Structures are given as C-alpha cells and as structure tokens.
mmCIF file of C-alpha atoms and ligand atoms in Angstrom:
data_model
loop_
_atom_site.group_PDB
_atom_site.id
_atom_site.type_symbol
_atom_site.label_atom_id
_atom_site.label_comp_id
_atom_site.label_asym_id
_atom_site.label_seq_id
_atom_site.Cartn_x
_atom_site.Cartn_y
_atom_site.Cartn_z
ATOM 1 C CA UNK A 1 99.758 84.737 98.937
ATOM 2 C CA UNK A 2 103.119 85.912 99.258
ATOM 3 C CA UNK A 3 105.453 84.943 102.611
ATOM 4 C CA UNK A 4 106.089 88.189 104.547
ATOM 5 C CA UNK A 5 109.982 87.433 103.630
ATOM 6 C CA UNK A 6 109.137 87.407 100.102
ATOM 7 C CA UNK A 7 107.066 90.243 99.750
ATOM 8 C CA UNK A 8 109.382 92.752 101.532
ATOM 9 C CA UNK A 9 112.252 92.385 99.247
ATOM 10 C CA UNK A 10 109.876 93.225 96.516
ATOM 11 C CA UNK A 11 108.368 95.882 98.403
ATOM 12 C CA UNK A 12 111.753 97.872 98.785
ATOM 13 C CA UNK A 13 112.676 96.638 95.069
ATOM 14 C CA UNK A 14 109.157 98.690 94.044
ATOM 15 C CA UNK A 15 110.959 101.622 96.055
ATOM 16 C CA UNK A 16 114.677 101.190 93.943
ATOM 17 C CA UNK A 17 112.728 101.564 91.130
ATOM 18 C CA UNK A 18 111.203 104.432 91.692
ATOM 19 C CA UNK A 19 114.854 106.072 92.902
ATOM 20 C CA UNK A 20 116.155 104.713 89.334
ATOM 21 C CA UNK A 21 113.396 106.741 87.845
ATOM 22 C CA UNK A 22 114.515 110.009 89.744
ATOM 23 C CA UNK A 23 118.259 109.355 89.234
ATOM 24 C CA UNK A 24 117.747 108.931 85.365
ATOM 25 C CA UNK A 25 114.817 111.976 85.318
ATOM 26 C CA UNK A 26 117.675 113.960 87.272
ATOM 27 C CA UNK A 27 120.562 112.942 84.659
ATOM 28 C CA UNK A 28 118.282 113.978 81.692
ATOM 29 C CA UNK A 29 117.455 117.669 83.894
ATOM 30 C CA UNK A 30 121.385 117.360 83.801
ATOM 31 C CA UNK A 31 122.520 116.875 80.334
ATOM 32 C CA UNK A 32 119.323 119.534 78.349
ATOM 33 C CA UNK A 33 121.039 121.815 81.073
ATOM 34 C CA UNK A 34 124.260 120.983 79.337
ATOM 35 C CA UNK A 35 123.123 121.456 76.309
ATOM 36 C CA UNK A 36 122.998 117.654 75.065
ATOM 37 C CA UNK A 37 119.772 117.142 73.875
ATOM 38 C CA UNK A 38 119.971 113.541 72.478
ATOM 39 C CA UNK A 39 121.628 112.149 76.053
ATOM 40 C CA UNK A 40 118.645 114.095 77.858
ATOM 41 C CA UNK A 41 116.073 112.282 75.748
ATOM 42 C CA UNK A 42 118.025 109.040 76.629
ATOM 43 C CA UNK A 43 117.761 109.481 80.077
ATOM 44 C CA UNK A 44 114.360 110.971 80.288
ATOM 45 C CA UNK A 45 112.732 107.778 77.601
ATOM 46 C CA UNK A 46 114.789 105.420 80.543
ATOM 47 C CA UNK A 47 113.142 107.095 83.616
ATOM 48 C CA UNK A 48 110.160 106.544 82.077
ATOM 49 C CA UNK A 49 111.134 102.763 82.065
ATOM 50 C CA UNK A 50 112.076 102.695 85.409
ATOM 51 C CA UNK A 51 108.349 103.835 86.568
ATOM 52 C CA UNK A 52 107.282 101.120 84.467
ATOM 53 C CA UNK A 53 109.309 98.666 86.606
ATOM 54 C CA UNK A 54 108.065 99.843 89.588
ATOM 55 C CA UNK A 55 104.259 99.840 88.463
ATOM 56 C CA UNK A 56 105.121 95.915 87.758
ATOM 57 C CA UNK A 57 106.416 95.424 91.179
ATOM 58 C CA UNK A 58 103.138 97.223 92.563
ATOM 59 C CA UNK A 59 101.033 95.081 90.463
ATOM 60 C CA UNK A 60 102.135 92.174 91.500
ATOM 61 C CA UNK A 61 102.173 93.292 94.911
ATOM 62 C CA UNK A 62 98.426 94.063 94.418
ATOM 63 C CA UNK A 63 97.654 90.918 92.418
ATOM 64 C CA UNK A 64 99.222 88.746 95.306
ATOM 65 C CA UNK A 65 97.223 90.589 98.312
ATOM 66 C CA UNK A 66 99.767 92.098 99.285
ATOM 67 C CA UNK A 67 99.391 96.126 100.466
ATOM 68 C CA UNK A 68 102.666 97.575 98.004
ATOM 69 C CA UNK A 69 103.988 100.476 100.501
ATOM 70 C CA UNK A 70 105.567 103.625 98.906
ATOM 71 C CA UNK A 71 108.598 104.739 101.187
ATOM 72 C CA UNK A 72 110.615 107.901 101.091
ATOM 73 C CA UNK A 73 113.128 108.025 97.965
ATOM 74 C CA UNK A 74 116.567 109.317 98.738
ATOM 75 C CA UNK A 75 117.022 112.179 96.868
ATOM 76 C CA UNK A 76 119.403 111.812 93.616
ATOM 77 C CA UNK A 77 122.397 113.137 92.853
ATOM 78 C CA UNK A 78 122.662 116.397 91.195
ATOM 79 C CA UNK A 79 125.742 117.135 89.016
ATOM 80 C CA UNK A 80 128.274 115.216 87.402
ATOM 81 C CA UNK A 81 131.267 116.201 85.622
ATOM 82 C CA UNK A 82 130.537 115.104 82.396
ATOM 83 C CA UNK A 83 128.771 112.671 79.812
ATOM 84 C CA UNK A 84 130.914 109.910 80.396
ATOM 85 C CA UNK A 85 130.592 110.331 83.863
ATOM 86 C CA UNK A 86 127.065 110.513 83.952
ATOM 87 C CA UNK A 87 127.095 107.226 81.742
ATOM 88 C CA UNK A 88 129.928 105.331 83.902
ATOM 89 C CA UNK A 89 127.247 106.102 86.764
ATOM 90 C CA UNK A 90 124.031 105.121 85.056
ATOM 91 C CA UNK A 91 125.766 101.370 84.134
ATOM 92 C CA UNK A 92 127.192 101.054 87.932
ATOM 93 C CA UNK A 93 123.603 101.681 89.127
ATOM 94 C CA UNK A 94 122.263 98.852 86.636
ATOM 95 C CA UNK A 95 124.905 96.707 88.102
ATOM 96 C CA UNK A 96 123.905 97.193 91.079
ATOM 97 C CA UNK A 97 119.972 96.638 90.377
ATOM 98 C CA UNK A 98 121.125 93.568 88.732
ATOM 99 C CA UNK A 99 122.393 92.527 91.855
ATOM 100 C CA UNK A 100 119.536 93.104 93.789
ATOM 101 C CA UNK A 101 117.034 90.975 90.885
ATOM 102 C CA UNK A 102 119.487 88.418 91.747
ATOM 103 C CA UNK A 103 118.744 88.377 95.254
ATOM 104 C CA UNK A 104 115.232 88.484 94.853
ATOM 105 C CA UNK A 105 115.492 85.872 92.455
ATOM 106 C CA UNK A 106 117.728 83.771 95.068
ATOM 107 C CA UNK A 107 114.967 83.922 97.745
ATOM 108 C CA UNK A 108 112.148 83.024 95.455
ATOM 109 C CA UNK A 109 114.411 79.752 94.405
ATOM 110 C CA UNK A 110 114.979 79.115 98.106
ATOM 111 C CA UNK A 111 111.643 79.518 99.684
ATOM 112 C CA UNK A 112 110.566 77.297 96.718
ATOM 113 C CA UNK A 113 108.136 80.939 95.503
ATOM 114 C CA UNK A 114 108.122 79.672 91.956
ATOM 115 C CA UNK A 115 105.572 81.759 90.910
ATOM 116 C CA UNK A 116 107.394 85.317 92.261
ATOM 117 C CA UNK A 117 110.701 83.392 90.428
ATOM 118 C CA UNK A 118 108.649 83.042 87.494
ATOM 119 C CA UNK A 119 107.528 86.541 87.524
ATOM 120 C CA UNK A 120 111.329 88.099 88.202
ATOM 121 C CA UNK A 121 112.406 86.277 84.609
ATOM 122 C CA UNK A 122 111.296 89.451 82.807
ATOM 123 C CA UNK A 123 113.418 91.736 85.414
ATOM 124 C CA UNK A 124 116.716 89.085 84.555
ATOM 125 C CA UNK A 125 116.133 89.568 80.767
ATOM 126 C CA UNK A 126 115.765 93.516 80.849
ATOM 127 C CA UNK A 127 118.427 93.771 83.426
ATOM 128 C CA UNK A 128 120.513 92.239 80.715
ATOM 129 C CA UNK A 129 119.266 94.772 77.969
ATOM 130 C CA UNK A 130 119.884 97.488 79.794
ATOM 131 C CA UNK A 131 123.569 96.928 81.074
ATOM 132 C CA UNK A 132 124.671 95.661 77.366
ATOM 133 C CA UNK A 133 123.097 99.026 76.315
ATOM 134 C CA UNK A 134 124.830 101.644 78.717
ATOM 135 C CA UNK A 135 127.917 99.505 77.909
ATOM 136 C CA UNK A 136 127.882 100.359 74.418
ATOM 137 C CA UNK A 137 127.221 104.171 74.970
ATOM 138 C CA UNK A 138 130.010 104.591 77.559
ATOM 139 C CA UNK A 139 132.568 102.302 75.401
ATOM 140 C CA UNK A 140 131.169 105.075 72.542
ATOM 141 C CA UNK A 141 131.665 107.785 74.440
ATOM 142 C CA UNK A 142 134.900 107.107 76.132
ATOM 143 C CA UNK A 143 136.114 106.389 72.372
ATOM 144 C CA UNK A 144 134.939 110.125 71.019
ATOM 145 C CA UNK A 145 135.853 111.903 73.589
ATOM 146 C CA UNK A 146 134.255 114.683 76.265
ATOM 147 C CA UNK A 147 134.875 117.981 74.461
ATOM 148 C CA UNK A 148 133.646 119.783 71.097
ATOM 149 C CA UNK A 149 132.966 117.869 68.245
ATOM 150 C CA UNK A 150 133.153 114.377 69.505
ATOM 151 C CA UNK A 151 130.972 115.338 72.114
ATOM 152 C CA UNK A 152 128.141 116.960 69.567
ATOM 153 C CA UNK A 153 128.521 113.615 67.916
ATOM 154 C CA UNK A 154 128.054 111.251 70.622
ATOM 155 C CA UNK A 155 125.147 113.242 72.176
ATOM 156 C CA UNK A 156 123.680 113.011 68.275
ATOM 157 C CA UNK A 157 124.609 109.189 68.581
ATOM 158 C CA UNK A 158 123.087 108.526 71.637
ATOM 159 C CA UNK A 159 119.680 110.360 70.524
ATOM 160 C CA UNK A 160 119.173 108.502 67.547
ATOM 161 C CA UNK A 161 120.315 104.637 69.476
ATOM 162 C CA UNK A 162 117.904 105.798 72.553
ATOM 163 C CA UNK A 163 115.070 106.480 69.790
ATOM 164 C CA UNK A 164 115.373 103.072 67.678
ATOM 165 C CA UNK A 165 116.185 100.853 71.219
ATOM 166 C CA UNK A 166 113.052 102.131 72.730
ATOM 167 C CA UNK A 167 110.720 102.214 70.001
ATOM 168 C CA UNK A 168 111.510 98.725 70.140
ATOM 169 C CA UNK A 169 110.062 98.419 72.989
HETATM 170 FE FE1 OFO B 1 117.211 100.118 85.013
HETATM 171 O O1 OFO B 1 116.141 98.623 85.481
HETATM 172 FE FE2 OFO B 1 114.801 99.012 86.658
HETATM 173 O O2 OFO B 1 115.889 99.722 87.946
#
C-alpha cells in the first residue's frame, strides 16, 4: 500500500506523462505540416512512448491499490519557429521530467518506499536515453542548419536515427 504522500506525486507524474504525449503528438502535427516527414515520425514514435510511461505509472497505481486519477492536461503548445526550436524545446521538457523522476525518486528514498524507488529505476535509465538522444539531434541540427538542403538532410537524418533507436526498443 502506498502512503497518500507517495502516491500523489505519482499520480500527477501519470498526468505529465500524458501532457508529454500531447506536446510530442502536437510537435509531430507540427513538423508533417512543415513538410518534414522524418522529424514528424520522430515525434509521433516518442508520443507514443510517453503514453507508455503513463500506462506504467497507472499500473502501478492499480497494482498498489491505489485509484490512478486522470486530471485535465494543459493544452500544448502549437507552433514553433523552426526544427531546432522544436528540438531545443523537446530536450528542455526532458530536463525538466528528469527533474521531476528525481523528486519522486527523493521521496521514495526518504519515506524509506523501496519498492516505488525500485520501480522509478526504469524511469532514471530512460530519462537518461532520452535526453542523450534529443542532445544528439539538436547538436545535429544546430550543425546543418534551418534552411534548404541542410534542413532536407537533417529531417532525412532524424527519420532514419528515430527508426533504428526505437526499433530498439
Ligand atoms: Fe520523455 O519521458 Fe516520459 O515524460
């Protein structure tokens, strides 16, 4: 059984996750309206991950007796100025989801919830994943540029490294 403490953090970290899922869903809408067809299969494949995050968090939730309660989700935002924008965003947002599986991960240690600490481990080790990967595509796309050609070539680049990261998974 979970302490009420406990199982409210992870409650509204069931809820981030689902906003992560609509921010990267609404990024994809973004760049196939742009035109960049490898970025919006990026984005779309990582939304998809993001549900799967939150359908962890309501397992658990359910596994532990607790009731998981779906809030409202702030709305995304809508339009960004470019790629690298867009991918300058997506890595601040893991940051700050890293930040908050840090948190939870400080009140499981503290309340002595070994169990909840044990299950965040997976959420440390993907947080980890993911920020090393946006790094890499932003450092990428910073390097090629925003316009044209190196802008064809990144969204190519970033189709083909979205396709072979998550087929690893
Ligand atoms: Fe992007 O890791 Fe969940 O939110």
């Amino acid at each position: 059984m979970l302490s009420t403490e406990m199982s409210s953090h992870l409650n509204n970290q069931m809820n981030l996750e689902f906003y992560s899922a609509n921010f990267y869903l609404q990024m994809s809408g973004w760049c196939i309206n742009k035109g960049l067809e490898g970025s919006s299969v990026f984005f779309k494949i990582h939304s998809q991950e993001e549900m799967e995050h939150m359908q962890r968090f309501f397992n658990y939730l359910s596994d532990t007796g607790t009731l998981p309660i779906i809030g409202n989700i702030a709305a995304p935002p809508i339009s960004w100025s470019s790629l690298v924008e867009i991918l300058e965003e997506a890595l601040k947002h893991e940051k700050l989801i890293t930040d908050k599986i840090n948190q939870l991960v400080h009140v499981a240690m503290n309340i002595r919830d070994y169990s909840t600490f044990n299950f965040l481990q997976w959420y440390v080790a993907e947080q980890h994943e993911e920020e090393k990967l946006l790094k890499a595509m932003l450092d990428k796309a910073v390097l090629v540029g925003n316009k044209g050609e190196g802008l064809f070539l990144i969204d190519k680049e970033l189709g083909i490294i979205s396709a072979k990261h998550f087929n690893n998974h």
